[in-house]
């Protein structure tokens, strides 16, 4: 026993020193670095284990060749994208070029014109459209999802994927390692038995151990490389309107046009990381023709070379706004800098509406949200709480001209730890459509005021304050 005490006495400071050096060099947030350094020294060995599991939040991925190609295309198409934006929005919206330029700096993909982006409400509209597209596939199907439910919806998708494989269609399915555990038994085994090629994100040890705190939260479906679906919707029965007490509202989007390539490129990077299989050729990446009027681009985000892209895009959009910022999100835990730009926009006279669910499917996250919601209320941002069913929609509209939709929430997990995918869209028709959906939610909602927050019972305020401190800022 004394021998092991001696070994631990030698190893513990070495591990603490190595971990502290990594935290000091790698952590952008000084509070995060300081917290981890304290934990590494105050809780020897265990602190190092926790840092390995939850503190190392950056990974490098292999899709370098694709990234070089994307950068080349971006350099060629950059000015073309700005020209089409001017033509599409008109002279009264020229100031939005600054927003496009900001996103250009953080996302190496050009704006592309000629896209169709069709909102699909809840599983009642989204799932039949997605399954129909799979059934019409002739060459390829790629599907990435966080949760693939072992229920009637999951089985319907599995049936469609199995039919596609039987027709000779090349199918690839990627399910997040953490998300697959939301349902039991996992659908990975069921898909494998059906002959559907499927992989887990962070597939094996030790990658799964190191990536335990990193999740692929993206929702991507691309059929024949030319029809895409993305948004916030997982594959599970909860998204049907008749799902009872577990019913979950959401928006998904059917996408056609050149921007579908951005969905497929993002899937390609994830699939290559998980399986080391390269997907190439016209079946996966065909030539795409215009299909609508939306100027758009795909915006990946994750703890790799896309780190903090969504947070910076959100900040740029709020900073650019002149008239209105409209946000619908299920989880609202903005860091101080993001809350500050919302407050600054409100001070400038911009109308800021933040639409949140009255009750969450994640009580702890909801408590934390209520513990810090006052920071935006004191500067007259308008917060609206919608009644049941729980609203899982992720949506932002600026000045009825710019739209940001996809899988990302307004919380540290989405903005720092998860792999996410959103669409940036410049189009007044689409923006007005989605803004009307925000109006419909506000009509059903009740306003939340500072007085409402301050008048809650003390035990409730203490609970929410403690939950706020425990959110994953690290």
CSV table of C-alpha atoms in Angstrom, one decimal:
chain,number,residue,atom,x,y,z
A,1,UNK,CA,0.0,0.0,0.0
A,2,UNK,CA,2.9,2.4,0.8
A,3,UNK,CA,4.3,1.7,-2.6
A,4,UNK,CA,1.1,2.9,-4.3
A,5,UNK,CA,0.9,6.0,-2.1
A,6,UNK,CA,4.4,6.8,-3.2
A,7,UNK,CA,3.5,6.3,-6.9
A,8,UNK,CA,0.5,8.6,-6.6
A,9,UNK,CA,2.6,11.1,-4.7
A,10,UNK,CA,4.9,11.2,-7.7
A,11,UNK,CA,2.3,11.0,-10.5
A,12,UNK,CA,-0.2,13.5,-9.1
A,13,UNK,CA,1.9,16.6,-9.4
A,14,UNK,CA,3.1,15.6,-12.8
A,15,UNK,CA,-0.4,15.1,-14.1
A,16,UNK,CA,-1.5,18.4,-12.5
A,17,UNK,CA,1.4,20.2,-14.0
A,18,UNK,CA,0.7,18.9,-17.5
A,19,UNK,CA,-3.0,19.5,-17.3
A,20,UNK,CA,-2.4,23.0,-15.9
A,21,UNK,CA,-0.1,23.9,-18.8
A,22,UNK,CA,-2.7,22.6,-21.3
A,23,UNK,CA,-5.5,24.6,-19.7
A,24,UNK,CA,-3.4,27.8,-19.6
A,25,UNK,CA,-2.4,27.5,-23.2
A,26,UNK,CA,-5.7,26.1,-24.7
A,27,UNK,CA,-8.5,27.7,-22.7
A,28,UNK,CA,-9.7,31.0,-24.2
A,29,UNK,CA,-11.8,31.8,-21.2
A,30,UNK,CA,-9.6,32.8,-18.2
A,31,UNK,CA,-12.3,31.7,-15.7
A,32,UNK,CA,-12.4,28.3,-17.3
A,33,UNK,CA,-8.6,27.9,-17.2
A,34,UNK,CA,-8.5,29.1,-13.6
A,35,UNK,CA,-11.2,26.6,-12.5
A,36,UNK,CA,-9.5,23.7,-14.1
A,37,UNK,CA,-6.1,24.6,-12.7
A,38,UNK,CA,-7.6,24.7,-9.2
A,39,UNK,CA,-9.4,21.4,-9.7
A,40,UNK,CA,-6.2,19.7,-11.0
A,41,UNK,CA,-4.2,20.7,-7.9
A,42,UNK,CA,-6.9,20.4,-5.3
A,43,UNK,CA,-8.2,17.0,-6.4
A,44,UNK,CA,-5.1,15.1,-7.4
A,45,UNK,CA,-5.4,12.4,-10.1
A,46,UNK,CA,-9.2,12.6,-10.1
A,47,UNK,CA,-8.9,16.2,-11.4
A,48,UNK,CA,-6.6,15.1,-14.2
A,49,UNK,CA,-9.1,12.3,-15.1
A,50,UNK,CA,-12.0,14.8,-15.2
A,51,UNK,CA,-9.9,17.2,-17.3
A,52,UNK,CA,-9.2,14.5,-19.8
A,53,UNK,CA,-12.9,13.7,-20.1
A,54,UNK,CA,-14.5,17.1,-20.0
A,55,UNK,CA,-11.8,19.7,-20.3
A,56,UNK,CA,-10.1,18.9,-23.6
A,57,UNK,CA,-12.8,20.2,-26.0
A,58,UNK,CA,-10.9,20.6,-29.2
A,59,UNK,CA,-10.2,17.9,-31.8
A,60,UNK,CA,-8.4,17.9,-35.2
A,61,UNK,CA,-10.1,16.1,-38.1
A,62,UNK,CA,-8.7,14.7,-41.3
A,63,UNK,CA,-10.7,16.4,-44.1
A,64,UNK,CA,-7.9,18.7,-45.0
A,65,UNK,CA,-8.1,18.0,-48.7
A,66,UNK,CA,-11.8,19.0,-48.8
A,67,UNK,CA,-11.1,22.1,-46.7
A,68,UNK,CA,-8.4,23.2,-49.2
A,69,UNK,CA,-10.9,22.7,-52.1
A,70,UNK,CA,-13.6,24.7,-50.2
A,71,UNK,CA,-11.1,27.5,-49.5
A,72,UNK,CA,-10.2,27.6,-53.2
A,73,UNK,CA,-13.9,27.8,-54.2
A,74,UNK,CA,-14.4,30.5,-51.5
A,75,UNK,CA,-11.7,32.7,-52.8
A,76,UNK,CA,-13.1,32.4,-56.3
A,77,UNK,CA,-16.8,33.0,-55.4
A,78,UNK,CA,-16.4,35.5,-52.6
A,79,UNK,CA,-17.1,38.7,-54.7
A,80,UNK,CA,-19.7,36.9,-56.7
A,81,UNK,CA,-21.6,36.2,-53.5
A,82,UNK,CA,-21.6,39.9,-52.4
A,83,UNK,CA,-22.8,41.0,-55.9
A,84,UNK,CA,-25.7,38.6,-55.9
A,85,UNK,CA,-26.6,39.8,-52.3
A,86,UNK,CA,-26.8,43.4,-53.5
A,87,UNK,CA,-29.0,42.4,-56.4
A,88,UNK,CA,-31.3,40.3,-54.2
A,89,UNK,CA,-31.9,42.7,-51.3
A,90,UNK,CA,-31.9,46.0,-53.0
A,91,UNK,CA,-30.3,49.4,-52.0
A,92,UNK,CA,-32.2,49.7,-48.7
A,93,UNK,CA,-30.4,46.7,-47.3
A,94,UNK,CA,-26.9,47.4,-48.4
A,95,UNK,CA,-25.8,47.6,-44.8
A,96,UNK,CA,-26.3,43.8,-44.6
A,97,UNK,CA,-23.2,43.4,-46.8
A,98,UNK,CA,-21.2,44.0,-43.6
A,99,UNK,CA,-22.9,41.0,-42.0
A,100,UNK,CA,-22.1,38.9,-45.0
A,101,UNK,CA,-18.5,40.1,-44.9
A,102,UNK,CA,-18.3,39.1,-41.2
A,103,UNK,CA,-19.5,35.6,-41.9
A,104,UNK,CA,-17.1,35.4,-44.8
A,105,UNK,CA,-14.3,35.9,-42.3
A,106,UNK,CA,-15.3,33.0,-40.1
A,107,UNK,CA,-16.8,30.5,-42.5
A,108,UNK,CA,-14.7,29.5,-45.6
A,109,UNK,CA,-17.8,28.9,-47.8
A,110,UNK,CA,-19.2,31.4,-50.2
A,111,UNK,CA,-22.8,32.7,-50.3
A,112,UNK,CA,-24.5,30.9,-53.1
A,113,UNK,CA,-27.7,32.1,-54.9
A,114,UNK,CA,-30.6,30.1,-56.4
A,115,UNK,CA,-31.7,28.2,-53.4
A,116,UNK,CA,-35.1,27.0,-52.1
A,117,UNK,CA,-35.5,26.8,-48.3
A,118,UNK,CA,-39.0,25.5,-47.4
A,119,UNK,CA,-40.0,25.4,-43.7
A,120,UNK,CA,-41.6,22.2,-42.5
A,121,UNK,CA,-43.6,22.3,-39.2
A,122,UNK,CA,-43.2,19.5,-36.7
A,123,UNK,CA,-42.8,15.8,-37.6
A,124,UNK,CA,-46.3,15.9,-39.2
A,125,UNK,CA,-44.8,17.8,-42.2
A,126,UNK,CA,-41.1,17.0,-42.0
A,127,UNK,CA,-41.1,13.2,-41.6
A,128,UNK,CA,-43.3,12.4,-44.6
A,129,UNK,CA,-41.3,14.7,-46.8
A,130,UNK,CA,-38.0,13.2,-45.6
A,131,UNK,CA,-39.1,9.6,-46.0
A,132,UNK,CA,-40.6,10.4,-49.5
A,133,UNK,CA,-37.2,11.9,-50.5
A,134,UNK,CA,-35.4,8.7,-49.3
A,135,UNK,CA,-37.9,6.6,-51.3
A,136,UNK,CA,-37.2,8.6,-54.4
A,137,UNK,CA,-33.4,8.3,-54.1
A,138,UNK,CA,-31.6,6.9,-57.1
A,139,UNK,CA,-27.9,7.1,-56.2
A,140,UNK,CA,-27.1,8.2,-52.6
A,141,UNK,CA,-28.5,9.0,-49.2
A,142,UNK,CA,-26.6,10.5,-46.3
A,143,UNK,CA,-28.2,11.0,-42.9
A,144,UNK,CA,-26.8,12.4,-39.7
A,145,UNK,CA,-28.8,12.7,-36.6
A,146,UNK,CA,-28.3,13.2,-32.9
A,147,UNK,CA,-31.2,11.0,-31.8
A,148,UNK,CA,-32.5,8.1,-33.9
A,149,UNK,CA,-35.5,6.9,-31.9
A,150,UNK,CA,-36.4,3.2,-31.5
A,151,UNK,CA,-40.1,4.0,-32.0
A,152,UNK,CA,-42.6,4.1,-34.9
A,153,UNK,CA,-40.8,7.1,-36.5
A,154,UNK,CA,-37.4,5.5,-36.2
A,155,UNK,CA,-38.7,2.3,-37.7
A,156,UNK,CA,-40.3,4.2,-40.6
A,157,UNK,CA,-37.0,5.8,-41.4
A,158,UNK,CA,-35.2,2.5,-41.0
A,159,UNK,CA,-37.7,0.9,-43.4
A,160,UNK,CA,-37.1,3.6,-46.0
A,161,UNK,CA,-33.3,3.3,-45.7
A,162,UNK,CA,-33.5,-0.5,-46.0
A,163,UNK,CA,-35.7,-0.1,-49.2
A,164,UNK,CA,-33.1,2.3,-50.6
A,165,UNK,CA,-30.2,-0.1,-49.9
A,166,UNK,CA,-32.3,-2.9,-51.6
A,167,UNK,CA,-32.6,-0.7,-54.7
A,168,UNK,CA,-28.9,-0.3,-54.9
A,169,UNK,CA,-28.7,3.2,-53.5
A,170,UNK,CA,-25.5,4.1,-51.6
A,171,UNK,CA,-26.6,4.9,-48.0
A,172,UNK,CA,-24.6,6.2,-45.1
A,173,UNK,CA,-26.1,6.9,-41.6
A,174,UNK,CA,-24.2,8.7,-38.8
A,175,UNK,CA,-25.6,8.7,-35.2
A,176,UNK,CA,-24.1,10.5,-32.3
A,177,UNK,CA,-22.6,8.2,-29.6
A,178,UNK,CA,-24.3,10.2,-26.8
A,179,UNK,CA,-27.6,10.7,-28.7
A,180,UNK,CA,-28.1,7.0,-29.4
A,181,UNK,CA,-28.4,6.4,-25.7
A,182,UNK,CA,-31.6,8.4,-25.5
A,183,UNK,CA,-33.4,5.3,-26.8
A,184,UNK,CA,-33.0,1.6,-25.9
A,185,UNK,CA,-32.1,-0.6,-27.5
A,186,UNK,CA,-30.1,1.6,-29.8
A,187,UNK,CA,-31.1,1.7,-33.5
A,188,UNK,CA,-27.5,1.2,-34.6
A,189,UNK,CA,-27.9,-2.6,-34.2
A,190,UNK,CA,-31.3,-2.6,-35.9
A,191,UNK,CA,-29.8,-0.7,-38.9
A,192,UNK,CA,-26.9,-3.0,-39.1
A,193,UNK,CA,-29.1,-6.0,-39.2
A,194,UNK,CA,-31.1,-4.4,-42.0
A,195,UNK,CA,-27.8,-4.0,-44.0
A,196,UNK,CA,-27.8,-0.2,-43.7
A,197,UNK,CA,-24.3,1.2,-43.4
A,198,UNK,CA,-24.3,3.0,-40.1
A,199,UNK,CA,-21.6,4.5,-37.9
A,200,UNK,CA,-21.3,6.2,-34.5
A,201,UNK,CA,-19.7,9.6,-34.0
A,202,UNK,CA,-16.7,9.0,-31.8
A,203,UNK,CA,-16.9,5.3,-32.7
A,204,UNK,CA,-14.3,3.6,-30.5
A,205,UNK,CA,-12.0,3.7,-27.5
A,206,UNK,CA,-10.1,5.9,-26.7
A,207,UNK,CA,-11.7,8.4,-29.0
A,208,UNK,CA,-15.1,7.8,-27.4
A,209,UNK,CA,-13.6,8.4,-23.9
A,210,UNK,CA,-11.8,11.6,-24.9
A,211,UNK,CA,-14.9,12.9,-26.8
A,212,UNK,CA,-17.4,12.0,-24.0
A,213,UNK,CA,-18.3,15.7,-23.6
A,214,UNK,CA,-18.4,16.5,-27.4
A,215,UNK,CA,-21.5,15.6,-29.3
A,216,UNK,CA,-22.6,15.7,-33.0
A,217,UNK,CA,-25.8,17.6,-32.7
A,218,UNK,CA,-26.3,18.1,-36.4
A,219,UNK,CA,-29.4,17.0,-38.3
A,220,UNK,CA,-28.6,16.5,-42.0
A,221,UNK,CA,-30.3,14.5,-44.7
A,222,UNK,CA,-29.1,14.7,-48.3
A,223,UNK,CA,-30.6,12.7,-51.1
A,224,UNK,CA,-28.8,12.2,-54.4
A,225,UNK,CA,-26.6,15.1,-53.4
A,226,UNK,CA,-29.2,17.6,-54.5
A,227,UNK,CA,-32.1,17.6,-52.0
A,228,UNK,CA,-31.3,18.4,-48.4
A,229,UNK,CA,-33.1,18.6,-45.1
A,230,UNK,CA,-31.8,20.3,-42.0
A,231,UNK,CA,-33.0,22.0,-38.8
A,232,UNK,CA,-33.5,21.1,-35.2
A,233,UNK,CA,-35.6,18.0,-35.5
A,234,UNK,CA,-34.4,14.6,-34.3
A,235,UNK,CA,-35.9,11.3,-35.5
A,236,UNK,CA,-38.4,10.4,-32.8
A,237,UNK,CA,-42.1,10.3,-32.2
A,238,UNK,CA,-42.0,13.3,-29.8
A,239,UNK,CA,-42.2,15.6,-32.8
A,240,UNK,CA,-45.7,14.6,-33.8
A,241,UNK,CA,-48.4,16.9,-32.7
A,242,UNK,CA,-50.4,14.1,-31.2
A,243,UNK,CA,-47.5,12.8,-29.0
A,244,UNK,CA,-49.3,13.7,-25.8
A,245,UNK,CA,-47.4,15.2,-22.9
A,246,UNK,CA,-44.1,14.6,-24.7
A,247,UNK,CA,-45.2,16.5,-27.8
A,248,UNK,CA,-42.4,18.8,-29.1
A,249,UNK,CA,-42.8,21.6,-31.5
A,250,UNK,CA,-40.0,22.2,-34.0
A,251,UNK,CA,-39.1,23.5,-37.5
A,252,UNK,CA,-37.1,21.6,-40.1
A,253,UNK,CA,-36.3,22.8,-43.6
A,254,UNK,CA,-36.3,21.2,-47.1
A,255,UNK,CA,-33.4,22.7,-49.1
A,256,UNK,CA,-32.6,22.6,-52.8
A,257,UNK,CA,-30.0,24.5,-54.9
A,258,UNK,CA,-26.3,25.0,-54.7
A,259,UNK,CA,-26.2,25.3,-50.9
A,260,UNK,CA,-27.1,21.6,-50.6
A,261,UNK,CA,-23.4,21.0,-51.3
A,262,UNK,CA,-22.6,22.7,-48.0
A,263,UNK,CA,-24.8,20.1,-46.2
A,264,UNK,CA,-23.1,17.3,-48.0
A,265,UNK,CA,-19.6,18.6,-47.4
A,266,UNK,CA,-20.3,18.8,-43.7
A,267,UNK,CA,-21.6,15.3,-43.6
A,268,UNK,CA,-18.5,14.2,-45.5
A,269,UNK,CA,-16.2,15.6,-42.9
A,270,UNK,CA,-18.1,13.9,-40.1
A,271,UNK,CA,-18.3,10.6,-41.9
A,272,UNK,CA,-14.6,10.7,-42.7
A,273,UNK,CA,-13.8,11.4,-39.1
A,274,UNK,CA,-16.0,8.5,-37.8
A,275,UNK,CA,-15.1,5.8,-40.5
A,276,UNK,CA,-12.1,7.0,-42.5
A,277,UNK,CA,-14.2,6.4,-45.6
A,278,UNK,CA,-14.0,9.0,-48.3
A,279,UNK,CA,-17.1,9.8,-50.3
A,280,UNK,CA,-16.4,11.2,-53.7
A,281,UNK,CA,-17.9,11.3,-57.2
A,282,UNK,CA,-21.1,12.7,-58.8
A,283,UNK,CA,-23.4,10.5,-56.8
A,284,UNK,CA,-22.3,12.3,-53.6
A,285,UNK,CA,-21.4,15.7,-55.2
A,286,UNK,CA,-23.4,16.3,-58.4
A,287,UNK,CA,-23.5,19.6,-60.3
A,288,UNK,CA,-26.3,21.6,-58.7
A,289,UNK,CA,-28.7,24.0,-60.5
A,290,UNK,CA,-30.7,26.9,-59.2
A,291,UNK,CA,-34.0,26.0,-57.5
A,292,UNK,CA,-35.2,29.2,-55.9
A,293,UNK,CA,-34.3,32.8,-54.9
A,294,UNK,CA,-32.6,32.5,-51.5
A,295,UNK,CA,-29.0,33.5,-51.1
A,296,UNK,CA,-27.5,31.2,-48.5
A,297,UNK,CA,-24.6,29.3,-47.1
A,298,UNK,CA,-24.0,26.5,-44.7
A,299,UNK,CA,-22.3,27.4,-41.4
A,300,UNK,CA,-20.8,24.5,-39.5
A,301,UNK,CA,-19.8,24.9,-35.8
A,302,UNK,CA,-17.8,22.7,-33.5
A,303,UNK,CA,-14.8,22.3,-31.2
A,304,UNK,CA,-12.4,21.9,-34.2
A,305,UNK,CA,-11.5,24.3,-37.0
A,306,UNK,CA,-15.1,25.7,-36.8
A,307,UNK,CA,-14.8,26.7,-33.2
A,308,UNK,CA,-17.2,29.5,-32.1
A,309,UNK,CA,-18.4,30.2,-35.6
A,310,UNK,CA,-22.0,30.3,-34.5
A,311,UNK,CA,-21.4,32.6,-31.6
A,312,UNK,CA,-19.5,35.0,-33.8
A,313,UNK,CA,-22.2,34.9,-36.4
A,314,UNK,CA,-24.9,35.6,-33.8
A,315,UNK,CA,-22.9,38.5,-32.4
A,316,UNK,CA,-22.3,39.9,-35.9
A,317,UNK,CA,-26.0,39.7,-36.8
A,318,UNK,CA,-27.2,41.4,-33.6
A,319,UNK,CA,-24.6,44.1,-34.0
A,320,UNK,CA,-25.7,44.7,-37.6
A,321,UNK,CA,-29.5,44.9,-36.8
A,322,UNK,CA,-31.2,48.2,-37.3
A,323,UNK,CA,-34.8,47.4,-36.7
A,324,UNK,CA,-35.5,44.0,-35.1
A,325,UNK,CA,-33.9,40.8,-33.7
A,326,UNK,CA,-36.2,37.9,-33.2
A,327,UNK,CA,-35.0,34.8,-31.5
A,328,UNK,CA,-36.8,31.5,-30.8
A,329,UNK,CA,-34.7,28.9,-28.9
A,330,UNK,CA,-35.5,26.2,-26.3
A,331,UNK,CA,-32.4,26.9,-24.2
A,332,UNK,CA,-31.2,30.5,-23.6
A,333,UNK,CA,-28.0,30.7,-21.7
A,334,UNK,CA,-25.9,33.3,-23.6
A,335,UNK,CA,-22.4,34.1,-22.3
A,336,UNK,CA,-21.8,37.6,-21.1
A,337,UNK,CA,-20.5,38.9,-24.5
A,338,UNK,CA,-23.5,37.6,-26.3
A,339,UNK,CA,-25.9,39.0,-23.8
A,340,UNK,CA,-24.1,42.4,-24.0
A,341,UNK,CA,-24.7,42.7,-27.8
A,342,UNK,CA,-28.4,41.9,-27.3
A,343,UNK,CA,-28.6,44.6,-24.6
A,344,UNK,CA,-26.6,47.1,-26.8
A,345,UNK,CA,-29.0,46.4,-29.7
A,346,UNK,CA,-32.0,47.2,-27.4
A,347,UNK,CA,-30.3,50.4,-26.2
A,348,UNK,CA,-29.8,51.4,-29.8
A,349,UNK,CA,-33.6,51.1,-30.4
A,350,UNK,CA,-33.6,47.7,-32.0
A,351,UNK,CA,-36.7,45.6,-31.0
A,352,UNK,CA,-35.3,42.4,-29.4
A,353,UNK,CA,-37.8,39.6,-29.0
A,354,UNK,CA,-36.7,36.4,-27.3
A,355,UNK,CA,-39.2,33.5,-27.3
A,356,UNK,CA,-38.6,30.7,-24.9
A,357,UNK,CA,-40.7,27.8,-23.6
A,358,UNK,CA,-42.5,28.3,-20.3
A,359,UNK,CA,-41.5,24.7,-19.3
A,360,UNK,CA,-38.5,22.9,-20.5
A,361,UNK,CA,-37.8,19.2,-21.2
A,362,UNK,CA,-34.5,19.8,-19.3
A,363,UNK,CA,-35.5,21.2,-15.9
A,364,UNK,CA,-31.9,21.9,-14.8
A,365,UNK,CA,-31.2,23.9,-17.9
A,366,UNK,CA,-34.5,25.8,-17.4
A,367,UNK,CA,-33.5,26.7,-13.9
A,368,UNK,CA,-30.2,28.0,-15.0
A,369,UNK,CA,-31.9,30.0,-17.7
A,370,UNK,CA,-34.2,31.6,-15.2
A,371,UNK,CA,-31.2,32.3,-13.0
A,372,UNK,CA,-29.6,34.6,-15.5
A,373,UNK,CA,-32.5,35.8,-17.6
A,374,UNK,CA,-32.6,39.1,-15.8
A,375,UNK,CA,-29.4,40.2,-17.5
A,376,UNK,CA,-31.4,40.9,-20.8
A,377,UNK,CA,-34.6,42.1,-19.2
A,378,UNK,CA,-33.0,45.1,-17.5
A,379,UNK,CA,-32.2,46.6,-20.8
A,380,UNK,CA,-35.7,46.1,-22.3
A,381,UNK,CA,-35.1,43.0,-24.4
A,382,UNK,CA,-38.6,41.5,-24.5
A,383,UNK,CA,-38.8,37.9,-23.3
A,384,UNK,CA,-41.8,35.8,-24.1
A,385,UNK,CA,-42.7,32.4,-22.5
A,386,UNK,CA,-44.8,30.0,-24.6
A,387,UNK,CA,-47.1,27.4,-23.1
A,388,UNK,CA,-47.0,23.7,-23.8
A,389,UNK,CA,-46.2,21.8,-25.9
A,390,UNK,CA,-42.5,22.3,-25.5
A,391,UNK,CA,-41.0,24.3,-28.3
A,392,UNK,CA,-37.6,23.0,-29.6
A,393,UNK,CA,-37.4,25.5,-32.5
A,394,UNK,CA,-34.1,27.2,-33.2
A,395,UNK,CA,-34.7,30.3,-35.3
A,396,UNK,CA,-33.3,33.9,-35.6
A,397,UNK,CA,-34.6,36.6,-37.9
A,398,UNK,CA,-32.9,40.0,-38.3
A,399,UNK,CA,-34.6,43.0,-39.9
A,400,UNK,CA,-36.9,40.7,-41.8
A,401,UNK,CA,-34.1,40.0,-44.2
A,402,UNK,CA,-31.5,37.7,-42.6
A,403,UNK,CA,-32.4,34.2,-41.2
A,404,UNK,CA,-30.3,31.8,-39.2
A,405,UNK,CA,-31.8,28.3,-38.7
A,406,UNK,CA,-30.5,24.9,-37.9
A,407,UNK,CA,-29.5,22.8,-34.9
A,408,UNK,CA,-27.7,25.3,-32.6
A,409,UNK,CA,-29.1,26.5,-29.3
A,410,UNK,CA,-28.2,29.7,-27.4
A,411,UNK,CA,-26.3,27.9,-24.7
A,412,UNK,CA,-22.6,27.1,-24.0
A,413,UNK,CA,-23.0,23.4,-25.0
A,414,UNK,CA,-24.2,24.3,-28.5
A,415,UNK,CA,-21.8,27.2,-29.0
A,416,UNK,CA,-18.6,25.7,-27.5
A,417,UNK,CA,-18.9,21.9,-27.3
A,418,UNK,CA,-21.3,20.4,-29.9
A,419,UNK,CA,-20.9,19.9,-33.6
A,420,UNK,CA,-23.7,22.0,-35.1
A,421,UNK,CA,-24.9,23.1,-38.5
A,422,UNK,CA,-27.0,26.2,-39.4
A,423,UNK,CA,-28.1,27.9,-42.6
A,424,UNK,CA,-27.5,31.6,-43.1
A,425,UNK,CA,-30.1,32.9,-45.5
A,426,UNK,CA,-30.6,36.4,-47.0
A,427,UNK,CA,-34.2,36.5,-48.4
A,428,UNK,CA,-37.1,38.8,-47.5
A,429,UNK,CA,-39.8,36.3,-48.4
A,430,UNK,CA,-38.4,33.5,-46.2
A,431,UNK,CA,-37.7,36.0,-43.4
A,432,UNK,CA,-41.3,37.3,-43.5
A,433,UNK,CA,-42.6,33.8,-43.4
A,434,UNK,CA,-40.5,32.9,-40.4
A,435,UNK,CA,-41.2,36.2,-38.7
A,436,UNK,CA,-44.9,35.5,-39.0
A,437,UNK,CA,-44.3,32.2,-37.2
A,438,UNK,CA,-42.5,34.1,-34.4
A,439,UNK,CA,-45.6,36.4,-34.2
A,440,UNK,CA,-47.8,33.4,-33.8
A,441,UNK,CA,-45.8,32.1,-30.9
A,442,UNK,CA,-45.8,35.6,-29.2
A,443,UNK,CA,-49.6,35.8,-29.5
A,444,UNK,CA,-49.8,32.5,-27.4
A,445,UNK,CA,-47.1,33.6,-25.0
A,446,UNK,CA,-46.9,35.6,-21.8
A,447,UNK,CA,-44.3,38.4,-21.3
A,448,UNK,CA,-41.7,37.9,-18.6
A,449,UNK,CA,-40.6,41.0,-16.7
A,450,UNK,CA,-38.0,41.8,-14.1
A,451,UNK,CA,-40.7,42.0,-11.5
A,452,UNK,CA,-41.8,38.4,-12.3
A,453,UNK,CA,-38.2,37.2,-11.9
A,454,UNK,CA,-37.6,39.2,-8.6
A,455,UNK,CA,-40.9,38.2,-7.0
A,456,UNK,CA,-40.2,34.5,-7.2
A,457,UNK,CA,-39.8,32.7,-3.8
A,458,UNK,CA,-36.3,32.8,-2.4
A,459,UNK,CA,-35.8,29.0,-2.5
A,460,UNK,CA,-36.7,29.1,-6.2
A,461,UNK,CA,-34.3,31.9,-6.9
A,462,UNK,CA,-31.5,30.1,-5.0
A,463,UNK,CA,-32.1,26.9,-6.9
A,464,UNK,CA,-31.9,28.7,-10.2
A,465,UNK,CA,-28.8,30.6,-9.2
A,466,UNK,CA,-27.0,27.4,-8.2
A,467,UNK,CA,-28.0,25.8,-11.5
A,468,UNK,CA,-26.6,28.8,-13.4
A,469,UNK,CA,-23.2,28.3,-11.7
A,470,UNK,CA,-23.1,24.7,-12.7
A,471,UNK,CA,-23.7,25.2,-16.5
A,472,UNK,CA,-20.9,23.8,-18.8
A,473,UNK,CA,-18.7,26.9,-19.2
A,474,UNK,CA,-15.6,24.8,-18.9
